Tab-separated table of N, CA and C in Angstrom:
chain	number	residue	atom	x	y	z
A	19	UNK	N	-2.037	-36.653	38.730
A	19	UNK	CA	-2.649	-35.302	38.707
A	19	UNK	C	-2.733	-34.465	37.732
A	20	UNK	N	-3.540	-34.286	37.432
A	20	UNK	CA	-3.738	-33.143	36.166
A	20	UNK	C	-3.276	-31.717	36.302
A	21	UNK	N	-2.986	-31.366	35.203
A	21	UNK	CA	-2.224	-29.825	35.105
A	21	UNK	C	-3.345	-28.895	34.815
A	22	UNK	N	-3.178	-28.541	36.470
A	22	UNK	CA	-4.408	-27.326	36.515
A	22	UNK	C	-4.237	-26.041	36.029
A	23	UNK	N	-3.121	-25.307	35.748
A	23	UNK	CA	-2.926	-23.994	35.086
A	23	UNK	C	-3.251	-24.472	33.397
A	24	UNK	N	-2.711	-25.294	33.306
A	24	UNK	CA	-3.163	-26.062	31.840
A	24	UNK	C	-4.798	-26.131	31.534
A	25	UNK	N	-5.485	-26.572	32.725
A	25	UNK	CA	-6.997	-26.647	32.319
A	25	UNK	C	-7.695	-25.309	32.903
A	26	UNK	N	-7.359	-24.265	33.173
A	26	UNK	CA	-7.437	-23.209	33.862
A	26	UNK	C	-7.047	-22.058	32.475
A	27	UNK	N	-6.252	-22.270	31.976
A	27	UNK	CA	-6.187	-21.491	30.807
A	27	UNK	C	-7.320	-21.781	29.707
A	28	UNK	N	-7.122	-23.522	29.203
A	28	UNK	CA	-8.294	-24.246	28.384
A	28	UNK	C	-9.930	-23.772	28.769
A	29	UNK	N	-10.031	-23.686	29.980
A	29	UNK	CA	-11.216	-22.773	30.464
A	29	UNK	C	-11.571	-21.509	30.124
A	30	UNK	N	-10.695	-20.633	29.918
A	30	UNK	CA	-10.313	-19.496	29.816
A	30	UNK	C	-10.479	-19.015	28.390
A	31	UNK	N	-9.714	-19.939	27.523
A	31	UNK	CA	-9.651	-19.769	26.260
A	31	UNK	C	-10.815	-19.909	25.622
A	32	UNK	N	-11.269	-20.806	26.339
A	32	UNK	CA	-13.140	-21.297	26.042
A	32	UNK	C	-14.076	-20.326	25.782
A	33	UNK	N	-14.274	-19.719	27.139
A	33	UNK	CA	-14.883	-18.809	27.318
A	33	UNK	C	-14.991	-17.394	26.916
A	34	UNK	N	-13.476	-17.186	26.601
A	34	UNK	CA	-13.505	-15.776	25.734
A	34	UNK	C	-13.790	-16.117	23.935
A	35	UNK	N	-13.302	-17.095	23.759
A	35	UNK	CA	-13.626	-17.534	22.439
A	35	UNK	C	-15.398	-17.575	22.050
A	36	UNK	N	-16.230	-17.685	22.744
A	36	UNK	CA	-17.703	-17.984	22.927
A	36	UNK	C	-18.085	-17.055	23.291
A	37	UNK	N	-17.136	-15.888	24.189
A	37	UNK	CA	-17.873	-14.503	24.626
A	37	UNK	C	-17.867	-14.338	22.966
A	38	UNK	N	-16.760	-13.490	22.032
A	38	UNK	CA	-16.379	-13.152	21.050
A	38	UNK	C	-16.979	-13.583	19.740
A	39	UNK	N	-17.490	-15.206	19.604
A	39	UNK	CA	-18.501	-15.262	18.896
A	39	UNK	C	-19.480	-14.788	19.273
A	40	UNK	N	-20.339	-14.874	20.299
A	40	UNK	CA	-21.481	-14.547	20.482
A	40	UNK	C	-21.632	-12.573	19.940
A	41	UNK	N	-20.664	-12.072	20.531
A	41	UNK	CA	-20.307	-10.484	20.031
A	41	UNK	C	-20.348	-10.731	18.393
A	42	UNK	N	-19.686	-11.365	18.112
A	42	UNK	CA	-19.802	-11.274	16.584
A	42	UNK	C	-20.851	-11.894	15.687
A	43	UNK	N	-21.538	-12.464	16.212
A	43	UNK	CA	-22.945	-13.177	15.260
A	43	UNK	C	-23.895	-12.567	16.257
A	44	UNK	N	-23.939	-11.429	16.712
A	44	UNK	CA	-24.865	-10.983	17.338
A	44	UNK	C	-25.801	-10.504	16.296
A	45	UNK	N	-27.461	-10.885	16.913
A	45	UNK	CA	-28.148	-10.350	15.306
A	45	UNK	C	-29.601	-9.325	15.768
A	46	UNK	N	-28.956	-8.734	16.632
A	46	UNK	CA	-29.529	-7.187	17.216
A	46	UNK	C	-29.107	-6.070	16.828
A	47	UNK	N	-28.426	-6.134	16.023
A	47	UNK	CA	-27.539	-4.970	14.874
A	47	UNK	C	-28.397	-4.781	13.403
A	48	UNK	N	-28.613	-3.462	13.232
A	48	UNK	CA	-28.993	-3.304	11.674
A	48	UNK	C	-28.151	-4.281	10.842
A	49	UNK	N	-27.047	-4.473	10.644
A	49	UNK	CA	-26.456	-5.528	9.976
A	49	UNK	C	-27.680	-6.906	9.622
A	50	UNK	N	-28.291	-6.917	10.543
A	50	UNK	CA	-28.680	-8.179	10.477
A	50	UNK	C	-30.697	-7.884	10.308
A	51	UNK	N	-30.705	-6.810	9.998
A	51	UNK	CA	-32.069	-6.154	10.045
A	51	UNK	C	-32.712	-7.133	9.041
A	52	UNK	N	-34.117	-7.293	9.196
A	52	UNK	CA	-34.915	-8.135	7.926
A	52	UNK	C	-35.583	-6.939	7.141
A	53	UNK	N	-36.133	-5.888	7.907
A	53	UNK	CA	-36.595	-5.267	7.062
A	53	UNK	C	-35.882	-3.813	6.074
A	54	UNK	N	-36.840	-3.133	5.719
A	54	UNK	CA	-36.191	-2.238	5.013
A	54	UNK	C	-35.589	-0.562	5.762
A	55	UNK	N	-36.198	-0.779	6.750
A	55	UNK	CA	-35.095	0.752	7.752
A	55	UNK	C	-35.025	-0.469	9.250
A	56	UNK	N	-33.967	-0.065	9.331
A	56	UNK	CA	-33.546	0.047	11.011
A	56	UNK	C	-32.600	0.948	11.938
A	57	UNK	N	-32.811	0.989	12.998
A	57	UNK	CA	-32.266	1.876	13.547
A	57	UNK	C	-30.939	0.877	14.662
A	58	UNK	N	-30.056	2.291	14.880
A	58	UNK	CA	-29.528	1.729	15.976
A	58	UNK	C	-30.020	2.021	17.362
A	59	UNK	N	-29.472	1.450	18.254
A	59	UNK	CA	-30.355	1.431	19.778
A	59	UNK	C	-28.719	1.593	20.948
A	60	UNK	N	-29.748	2.803	21.681
A	60	UNK	CA	-28.505	2.882	23.185
A	60	UNK	C	-29.735	3.282	23.999
A	61	UNK	N	-29.202	2.794	25.526
A	61	UNK	CA	-30.192	3.154	26.303
A	61	UNK	C	-29.909	4.628	26.817
A	62	UNK	N	-28.445	5.194	26.748
A	62	UNK	CA	-28.178	6.081	27.431
A	62	UNK	C	-28.044	7.689	26.243
A	63	UNK	N	-28.525	7.586	24.946
A	63	UNK	CA	-28.393	8.511	24.292
A	63	UNK	C	-29.699	9.430	24.377
A	64	UNK	N	-29.479	10.749	24.055
A	64	UNK	CA	-30.384	11.587	24.027
A	64	UNK	C	-30.944	12.137	22.658
A	65	UNK	N	-30.175	11.555	21.516
A	65	UNK	CA	-30.473	11.740	20.164
A	65	UNK	C	-31.206	10.665	19.767
A	66	UNK	N	-32.190	10.810	18.716
A	66	UNK	CA	-32.774	10.041	18.517
A	66	UNK	C	-32.121	8.962	17.082
A	67	UNK	N	-32.376	7.569	17.551
A	67	UNK	CA	-31.667	6.703	16.646
A	67	UNK	C	-31.452	6.758	15.031
A	68	UNK	N	-30.093	6.432	14.324
A	68	UNK	CA	-30.037	6.486	12.979
A	68	UNK	C	-31.235	5.706	12.580
A	69	UNK	N	-31.887	6.060	11.395
A	69	UNK	CA	-33.244	6.020	11.041
A	69	UNK	C	-32.663	5.107	9.401
A	70	UNK	N	-31.516	4.118	9.385
A	70	UNK	CA	-30.938	3.747	8.278
A	70	UNK	C	-31.897	2.913	7.390
A	71	UNK	N	-32.162	3.383	5.881
A	71	UNK	CA	-32.395	2.331	4.914
A	71	UNK	C	-31.832	1.445	4.721
A	72	UNK	N	-32.118	0.355	4.663
A	72	UNK	CA	-31.468	-1.249	4.421
A	72	UNK	C	-31.957	-1.446	3.054
A	73	UNK	N	-30.926	-1.481	1.909
A	73	UNK	CA	-30.809	-1.861	0.831
A	73	UNK	C	-29.954	-3.585	0.644
A	74	UNK	N	-30.232	-4.601	0.251
A	74	UNK	CA	-30.227	-5.438	0.173
A	74	UNK	C	-29.623	-6.011	-1.361
A	75	UNK	N	-28.738	-7.285	-1.500
A	75	UNK	CA	-28.599	-6.934	-2.989
A	75	UNK	C	-29.605	-7.997	-3.772
A	76	UNK	N	-30.602	-7.532	-3.334
A	76	UNK	CA	-31.981	-7.689	-4.409
A	76	UNK	C	-31.681	-6.734	-5.896
A	77	UNK	N	-32.515	-7.633	-6.740
A	77	UNK	CA	-32.224	-7.104	-8.145
A	77	UNK	C	-32.745	-5.630	-8.214
A	78	UNK	N	-33.867	-5.218	-6.999
A	78	UNK	CA	-34.081	-3.430	-7.197
A	78	UNK	C	-32.898	-2.854	-6.385
A	79	UNK	N	-32.056	-3.406	-5.592
A	79	UNK	CA	-31.370	-2.535	-4.917
A	79	UNK	C	-30.363	-1.746	-5.186
A	80	UNK	N	-29.880	-1.411	-6.603
A	80	UNK	CA	-29.390	-0.408	-6.936
A	80	UNK	C	-30.413	0.982	-7.320
A	81	UNK	N	-31.701	0.582	-7.552
A	81	UNK	CA	-32.694	1.479	-7.893
A	81	UNK	C	-33.060	2.220	-6.296
A	82	UNK	N	-33.165	1.033	-5.007
A	82	UNK	CA	-33.725	1.779	-4.106
A	82	UNK	C	-32.444	2.865	-3.714
A	83	UNK	N	-31.389	2.575	-4.127
A	83	UNK	CA	-30.193	3.629	-3.286
A	83	UNK	C	-30.463	4.545	-4.623
A	84	UNK	N	-30.337	4.731	-5.730
A	84	UNK	CA	-30.619	5.830	-6.592
A	84	UNK	C	-31.816	6.415	-6.004
A	85	UNK	N	-32.770	5.870	-5.794
A	85	UNK	CA	-34.443	7.046	-5.214
A	85	UNK	C	-34.228	7.390	-3.767
A	86	UNK	N	-33.289	7.004	-2.740
A	86	UNK	CA	-32.561	7.301	-1.550
A	86	UNK	C	-31.916	8.806	-2.149
A	87	UNK	N	-31.052	8.363	-2.751
A	87	UNK	CA	-29.672	9.475	-3.080
A	87	UNK	C	-30.922	10.504	-3.973
A	88	UNK	N	-31.832	10.298	-5.073
A	88	UNK	CA	-32.478	11.694	-5.298
A	88	UNK	C	-33.341	12.204	-4.339
A	89	UNK	N	-33.867	11.608	-3.341
A	89	UNK	CA	-34.565	12.032	-1.949
A	89	UNK	C	-33.711	13.127	-1.512
A	90	UNK	N	-32.853	12.328	-0.985
A	90	UNK	CA	-31.561	13.486	-0.458
A	90	UNK	C	-31.244	14.580	-0.974
A	91	UNK	N	-30.778	14.286	-2.039
A	91	UNK	CA	-30.682	15.488	-3.266
A	91	UNK	C	-31.731	16.786	-3.387
A	92	UNK	N	-32.961	15.783	-3.782
A	92	UNK	CA	-34.384	17.119	-3.787
A	92	UNK	C	-34.450	18.084	-2.602
A	93	UNK	N	-34.243	17.146	-1.334
A	93	UNK	CA	-34.308	17.688	-0.134
A	93	UNK	C	-32.902	18.748	0.187
A	94	UNK	N	-31.990	18.827	-0.691
A	94	UNK	CA	-30.711	19.542	-0.323
A	94	UNK	C	-29.912	18.773	1.067
A	95	UNK	N	-30.022	17.895	1.136
A	95	UNK	CA	-29.662	16.816	2.425
A	95	UNK	C	-28.471	15.906	1.827
A	96	UNK	N	-27.578	16.127	2.567
A	96	UNK	CA	-26.047	15.079	2.255
A	96	UNK	C	-26.861	13.549	2.534
A	97	UNK	N	-25.649	12.890	2.328
A	97	UNK	CA	-26.249	10.992	2.425
A	97	UNK	C	-24.936	10.378	2.832
A	98	UNK	N	-25.452	9.502	3.481
A	98	UNK	CA	-24.051	8.510	4.115
A	98	UNK	C	-24.249	7.304	3.926
A	99	UNK	N	-23.620	6.633	3.071
A	99	UNK	CA	-23.968	4.637	2.279
A	99	UNK	C	-22.956	4.526	2.909
A	100	UNK	N	-23.199	3.186	3.756
A	100	UNK	CA	-22.567	2.183	4.686
A	100	UNK	C	-22.703	0.916	4.047
A	101	UNK	N	-21.530	0.255	3.500
A	101	UNK	CA	-21.538	-0.947	2.461
A	101	UNK	C	-21.087	-1.785	3.928
A	102	UNK	N	-21.632	-2.686	4.681
A	102	UNK	CA	-21.409	-3.334	5.484
A	102	UNK	C	-21.912	-5.217	5.363
A	103	UNK	N	-21.546	-5.953	5.742
A	103	UNK	CA	-21.222	-7.093	6.119
A	103	UNK	C	-22.213	-7.595	7.448
A	104	UNK	N	-22.923	-8.951	7.662
A	104	UNK	CA	-22.798	-9.499	8.591
A	104	UNK	C	-22.447	-10.456	9.307
A	105	UNK	N	-20.885	-10.628	8.290
A	105	UNK	CA	-19.873	-11.328	8.744
A	105	UNK	C	-18.666	-10.628	9.574
A	106	UNK	N	-18.770	-8.966	8.842
A	106	UNK	CA	-17.543	-7.953	9.031
A	106	UNK	C	-17.716	-7.713	10.160
A	107	UNK	N	-16.829	-7.927	11.217
A	107	UNK	CA	-16.370	-7.617	12.888
A	107	UNK	C	-16.171	-5.892	12.737
A	108	UNK	N	-15.265	-5.269	11.592
A	108	UNK	CA	-15.427	-4.031	12.122
A	108	UNK	C	-16.905	-3.379	11.742
A	109	UNK	N	-17.718	-3.985	10.892
A	109	UNK	CA	-18.911	-3.124	10.586
A	109	UNK	C	-19.890	-3.361	11.762
A	110	UNK	N	-19.692	-4.636	12.490
A	110	UNK	CA	-20.173	-4.612	13.792
A	110	UNK	C	-19.779	-3.692	14.725
A	111	UNK	N	-18.380	-3.395	15.157
A	111	UNK	CA	-18.051	-2.203	15.620
A	111	UNK	C	-18.781	-1.118	15.495
A	112	UNK	N	-18.552	-0.462	14.160
A	112	UNK	CA	-19.342	0.760	13.415
A	112	UNK	C	-20.585	0.626	14.548
A	113	UNK	N	-21.246	-0.207	14.630
A	113	UNK	CA	-22.932	-0.383	14.588
A	113	UNK	C	-22.770	-0.263	16.424
A	114	UNK	N	-21.758	-1.000	17.052
A	114	UNK	CA	-22.043	-0.684	18.531
A	114	UNK	C	-21.274	-0.241	19.109
A	115	UNK	N	-20.441	0.894	18.540
A	115	UNK	CA	-19.450	1.557	19.274
A	115	UNK	C	-19.762	2.993	18.253
A	116	UNK	N	-19.884	3.443	17.613
A	116	UNK	CA	-19.648	4.675	16.780
A	116	UNK	C	-21.102	4.909	16.318
A	117	UNK	N	-22.191	4.539	15.708
A	117	UNK	CA	-23.352	4.726	15.611
A	117	UNK	C	-24.162	4.942	16.820
A	118	UNK	N	-23.847	4.685	17.928
A	118	UNK	CA	-24.677	4.767	18.920
A	118	UNK	C	-24.229	5.594	19.930
A	119	UNK	N	-23.192	6.534	19.415
A	119	UNK	CA	-22.887	7.813	20.114
A	119	UNK	C	-23.600	8.784	20.236
A	120	UNK	N	-23.811	9.052	21.055
A	120	UNK	CA	-25.003	10.633	20.933
A	120	UNK	C	-25.242	11.533	20.375
A	121	UNK	N	-23.274	12.250	19.797
A	121	UNK	CA	-22.927	12.933	18.891
A	121	UNK	C	-23.138	12.982	17.234
A	122	UNK	N	-22.524	11.521	17.665
A	122	UNK	CA	-23.183	10.906	16.194
A	122	UNK	C	-24.527	10.768	15.634
A	123	UNK	N	-25.040	10.503	16.720
A	123	UNK	CA	-26.416	9.985	16.359
A	123	UNK	C	-27.085	11.482	16.153
A	124	UNK	N	-26.931	12.539	16.841
A	124	UNK	CA	-27.342	13.960	16.629
A	124	UNK	C	-27.177	14.554	15.132
A	125	UNK	N	-25.799	14.153	14.842
A	125	UNK	CA	-24.939	14.834	13.640
A	125	UNK	C	-25.874	14.102	12.104
A	126	UNK	N	-26.308	12.617	12.383
A	126	UNK	CA	-26.383	12.022	11.479
A	126	UNK	C	-28.191	12.413	11.279
A	127	UNK	N	-28.966	12.944	12.217
A	127	UNK	CA	-30.110	13.060	11.622
A	127	UNK	C	-30.500	14.543	10.419
A	128	UNK	N	-29.224	15.200	10.070
A	128	UNK	CA	-29.204	15.747	8.486
A	128	UNK	C	-28.778	14.819	7.448
A	129	UNK	N	-28.242	14.121	7.649
A	129	UNK	CA	-28.097	12.952	6.336
A	129	UNK	C	-29.333	12.248	6.384
A	130	UNK	N	-29.182	11.835	5.061
A	130	UNK	CA	-30.175	10.464	4.579
A	130	UNK	C	-28.945	9.365	4.930
A	131	UNK	N	-29.765	8.584	5.448
A	131	UNK	CA	-28.696	7.400	5.883
A	131	UNK	C	-29.118	6.187	5.055
A	132	UNK	N	-28.097	5.455	4.566
A	132	UNK	CA	-28.394	4.262	3.739
A	132	UNK	C	-27.487	3.102	3.750
A	133	UNK	N	-27.445	1.606	4.185
A	133	UNK	CA	-26.969	0.950	4.715
A	133	UNK	C	-26.815	-0.242	3.575
A	134	UNK	N	-25.679	-0.634	2.634
A	134	UNK	CA	-25.799	-1.810	1.756
A	134	UNK	C	-25.819	-3.047	2.489
A	135	UNK	N	-26.494	-3.775	2.450
A	135	UNK	CA	-26.161	-5.073	3.066
A	135	UNK	C	-25.481	-6.102	1.933
A	136	UNK	N	-23.885	-5.977	2.197
A	136	UNK	CA	-22.992	-6.561	1.123
A	136	UNK	C	-23.204	-8.214	1.488
A	137	UNK	N	-23.830	-8.810	2.497
A	137	UNK	CA	-24.035	-10.284	3.068
A	137	UNK	C	-23.564	-11.152	1.730
A	138	UNK	N	-24.862	-10.993	1.041
A	138	UNK	CA	-25.145	-12.187	0.108
A	138	UNK	C	-24.842	-11.579	-1.014
A	139	UNK	N	-23.887	-12.609	-2.037
A	139	UNK	CA	-23.287	-12.175	-3.193
A	139	UNK	C	-24.407	-11.889	-4.319
A	140	UNK	N	-24.737	-10.870	-5.246
A	140	UNK	CA	-25.452	-11.122	-6.535
A	140	UNK	C	-25.328	-9.982	-7.290
A	141	UNK	N	-25.616	-10.336	-8.268
A	141	UNK	CA	-25.658	-9.279	-9.712
A	141	UNK	C	-25.602	-7.455	-9.141
A	142	UNK	N	-26.690	-7.839	-8.710
A	142	UNK	CA	-27.029	-6.270	-8.279
A	142	UNK	C	-26.138	-5.914	-7.648
A	143	UNK	N	-25.760	-6.663	-6.594
A	143	UNK	CA	-24.768	-6.123	-4.967
A	143	UNK	C	-23.323	-5.858	-5.893
A	144	UNK	N	-23.153	-6.590	-6.869
A	144	UNK	CA	-21.870	-6.273	-7.632
A	144	UNK	C	-21.776	-4.906	-8.204
A	145	UNK	N	-23.080	-4.819	-9.379
A	145	UNK	CA	-23.436	-2.970	-9.623
A	145	UNK	C	-23.254	-2.224	-8.709
A	146	UNK	N	-23.479	-2.467	-7.000
A	146	UNK	CA	-23.662	-1.214	-6.061
A	146	UNK	C	-21.813	-0.989	-5.836
A	147	UNK	N	-21.097	-1.825	-5.654
A	147	UNK	CA	-20.190	-2.517	-5.127
A	147	UNK	C	-19.116	-1.129	-6.234
A	148	UNK	N	-19.311	-1.729	-7.781
A	148	UNK	CA	-18.615	-1.661	-8.588
A	148	UNK	C	-18.900	0.354	-8.750
A	149	UNK	N	-20.078	0.676	-9.085
A	149	UNK	CA	-20.659	1.753	-8.976
A	149	UNK	C	-19.727	2.847	-8.016
A	150	UNK	N	-20.056	2.134	-7.196
A	150	UNK	CA	-19.146	3.442	-5.678
A	150	UNK	C	-17.859	2.729	-5.537
A	151	UNK	N	-17.351	1.820	-6.402
A	151	UNK	CA	-16.024	1.873	-6.159
A	151	UNK	C	-15.502	0.876	-4.612
A	152	UNK	N	-16.030	-0.110	-4.412
A	152	UNK	CA	-16.433	-0.314	-2.867
A	152	UNK	C	-15.349	-1.736	-2.795
A	153	UNK	N	-14.228	-1.424	-2.240
A	153	UNK	CA	-13.249	-2.663	-2.256
A	153	UNK	C	-13.271	-3.485	-0.772
A	154	UNK	N	-13.249	-2.990	-0.040
A	154	UNK	CA	-13.300	-3.575	1.635
A	154	UNK	C	-14.452	-2.688	2.279
A	155	UNK	N	-14.698	-3.577	3.265
A	155	UNK	CA	-15.839	-3.266	4.506
A	155	UNK	C	-15.017	-2.651	5.807
A	156	UNK	N	-15.935	-2.392	6.525
A	156	UNK	CA	-17.007	-1.456	6.152
A	156	UNK	C	-16.308	-0.137	5.442
A	157	UNK	N	-17.568	0.547	4.315
A	157	UNK	CA	-16.469	1.273	3.517
A	157	UNK	C	-18.129	2.395	3.400
A	158	UNK	N	-17.633	3.845	4.289
A	158	UNK	CA	-18.740	4.563	4.008
A	158	UNK	C	-18.710	5.494	3.420
A	159	UNK	N	-18.727	5.909	2.541
A	159	UNK	CA	-19.547	7.153	1.273
A	159	UNK	C	-20.027	8.017	1.665
A	160	UNK	N	-19.802	9.536	1.365
A	160	UNK	CA	-20.791	10.347	1.647
A	160	UNK	C	-21.003	11.124	0.251
A	161	UNK	N	-21.953	11.463	0.462
A	161	UNK	CA	-22.747	12.533	-0.964
A	161	UNK	C	-23.124	14.064	0.115
A	162	UNK	N	-22.450	15.018	-1.100
A	162	UNK	CA	-23.095	16.268	-0.180
A	162	UNK	C	-24.504	16.582	-0.913
A	163	UNK	N	-25.241	17.388	-0.283
A	163	UNK	CA	-26.535	18.229	-0.667
A	163	UNK	C	-26.715	18.300	-1.782
A	164	UNK	N	-25.986	18.540	-2.689
A	164	UNK	CA	-26.358	18.768	-4.084
A	164	UNK	C	-25.943	17.383	-4.941
A	165	UNK	N	-25.912	16.470	-4.402
A	165	UNK	CA	-25.580	14.856	-4.858
A	165	UNK	C	-24.585	14.697	-5.609
A	166	UNK	N	-23.213	15.257	-5.300
A	166	UNK	CA	-22.381	14.955	-5.308
A	166	UNK	C	-21.494	13.632	-4.929
A	167	UNK	N	-21.155	12.929	-5.114
A	167	UNK	CA	-20.398	11.709	-4.603
A	167	UNK	C	-19.127	12.729	-3.617
A	168	UNK	N	-18.448	12.340	-3.020
A	168	UNK	CA	-17.189	12.657	-2.075
A	168	UNK	C	-16.175	11.784	-1.840
A	169	UNK	N	-14.946	12.325	-2.473
A	169	UNK	CA	-14.226	11.155	-2.161
A	169	UNK	C	-13.232	11.327	-1.277
A	170	UNK	N	-13.587	12.684	-0.474
A	170	UNK	CA	-13.024	12.768	0.713
A	170	UNK	C	-14.006	13.823	1.672
A	171	UNK	N	-14.489	13.456	2.416
A	171	UNK	CA	-13.899	12.278	3.535
A	171	UNK	C	-15.030	10.727	2.691
A	172	UNK	N	-14.188	10.246	3.144
A	172	UNK	CA	-14.871	8.765	3.134
A	172	UNK	C	-14.524	7.798	4.037
A	173	UNK	N	-14.912	6.809	5.113
A	173	UNK	CA	-14.651	6.019	6.257
A	173	UNK	C	-14.248	4.809	5.557
A	174	UNK	N	-13.165	3.801	5.475
A	174	UNK	CA	-12.763	2.443	5.603
A	174	UNK	C	-12.387	1.609	6.767
A	175	UNK	N	-13.045	0.754	6.963
A	175	UNK	CA	-12.913	-0.078	8.132
A	175	UNK	C	-13.462	0.713	9.492
A	176	UNK	N	-13.169	0.180	10.616
A	176	UNK	CA	-13.573	1.203	12.422
A	176	UNK	C	-13.067	2.111	12.539
A	177	UNK	N	-13.801	3.035	13.021
A	177	UNK	CA	-13.407	4.562	12.803
A	177	UNK	C	-14.008	4.913	14.281
A	178	UNK	N	-13.442	5.308	15.508
A	178	UNK	CA	-14.065	5.732	16.592
A	178	UNK	C	-14.993	6.975	16.524
A	179	UNK	N	-15.847	7.422	17.169
A	179	UNK	CA	-16.906	8.420	17.197
A	179	UNK	C	-16.270	9.722	16.622
A	180	UNK	N	-15.619	9.909	17.536
A	180	UNK	CA	-14.909	11.582	17.354
A	180	UNK	C	-14.351	11.572	15.726
A	181	UNK	N	-13.303	10.653	15.588
A	181	UNK	CA	-12.849	10.446	14.384
A	181	UNK	C	-14.250	10.553	13.462
A	182	UNK	N	-15.495	9.456	13.555
A	182	UNK	CA	-16.599	9.609	12.340
A	182	UNK	C	-17.406	10.611	12.461
A	183	UNK	N	-17.198	11.648	13.688
A	183	UNK	CA	-17.977	13.087	13.546
A	183	UNK	C	-17.417	14.013	12.797
A	184	UNK	N	-15.995	13.748	12.940
A	184	UNK	CA	-15.587	14.792	12.107
A	184	UNK	C	-15.230	14.724	10.676
A	185	UNK	N	-15.352	13.667	10.064
A	185	UNK	CA	-15.907	13.279	9.003
A	185	UNK	C	-17.127	13.691	8.428
A	186	UNK	N	-17.985	13.582	9.054
A	186	UNK	CA	-19.732	13.679	9.040
A	186	UNK	C	-19.699	15.961	8.814
A	187	UNK	N	-18.857	16.230	9.935
A	187	UNK	CA	-19.049	17.272	9.800
A	187	UNK	C	-18.314	18.183	8.913
A	188	UNK	N	-17.631	17.252	8.165
A	188	UNK	CA	-17.070	18.020	6.555
A	188	UNK	C	-18.249	18.062	5.636
A	189	UNK	N	-19.211	17.245	5.468
A	189	UNK	CA	-20.137	16.635	4.290
A	189	UNK	C	-21.617	18.155	4.722
A	190	UNK	N	-21.412	18.821	4.067
A	190	UNK	CA	-22.788	19.760	3.832
A	190	UNK	C	-23.497	19.228	2.447
């Protein structure tokens, strides 16, 4: 007679692992967008989706970030720069839990929003990571409306929507 509790435990472990892998590798998030802009989505939100400018590690990546920041400064608009990677679980949590929050989405409308895809290593990406002193992912940096990169607030790792919103509110 086979050990039924052992078989049941193995089945639950396999289903759990498959669910986690499916969630962690889902491709319907901005982290895997193939275009230059992407939005988070939520069927229950009243606020518009965050309109991210996606910058990948191409040679013109640093120029795209500089252009987006220059445009924000010209408009006296603050900016948030989210460094992420497709393999980063905490990055996916920001996409799935924080960036879909109605209050976060609403406040994000006053920001220039930039996502830097750090999935594939390149000289251009290294340049951006060095320039912005990014050591780990996710890392969200804020730039005020005068174009000044702020040391504080900044976000490292996953942050719940309420705490993320508190950081956003501190940026003018």
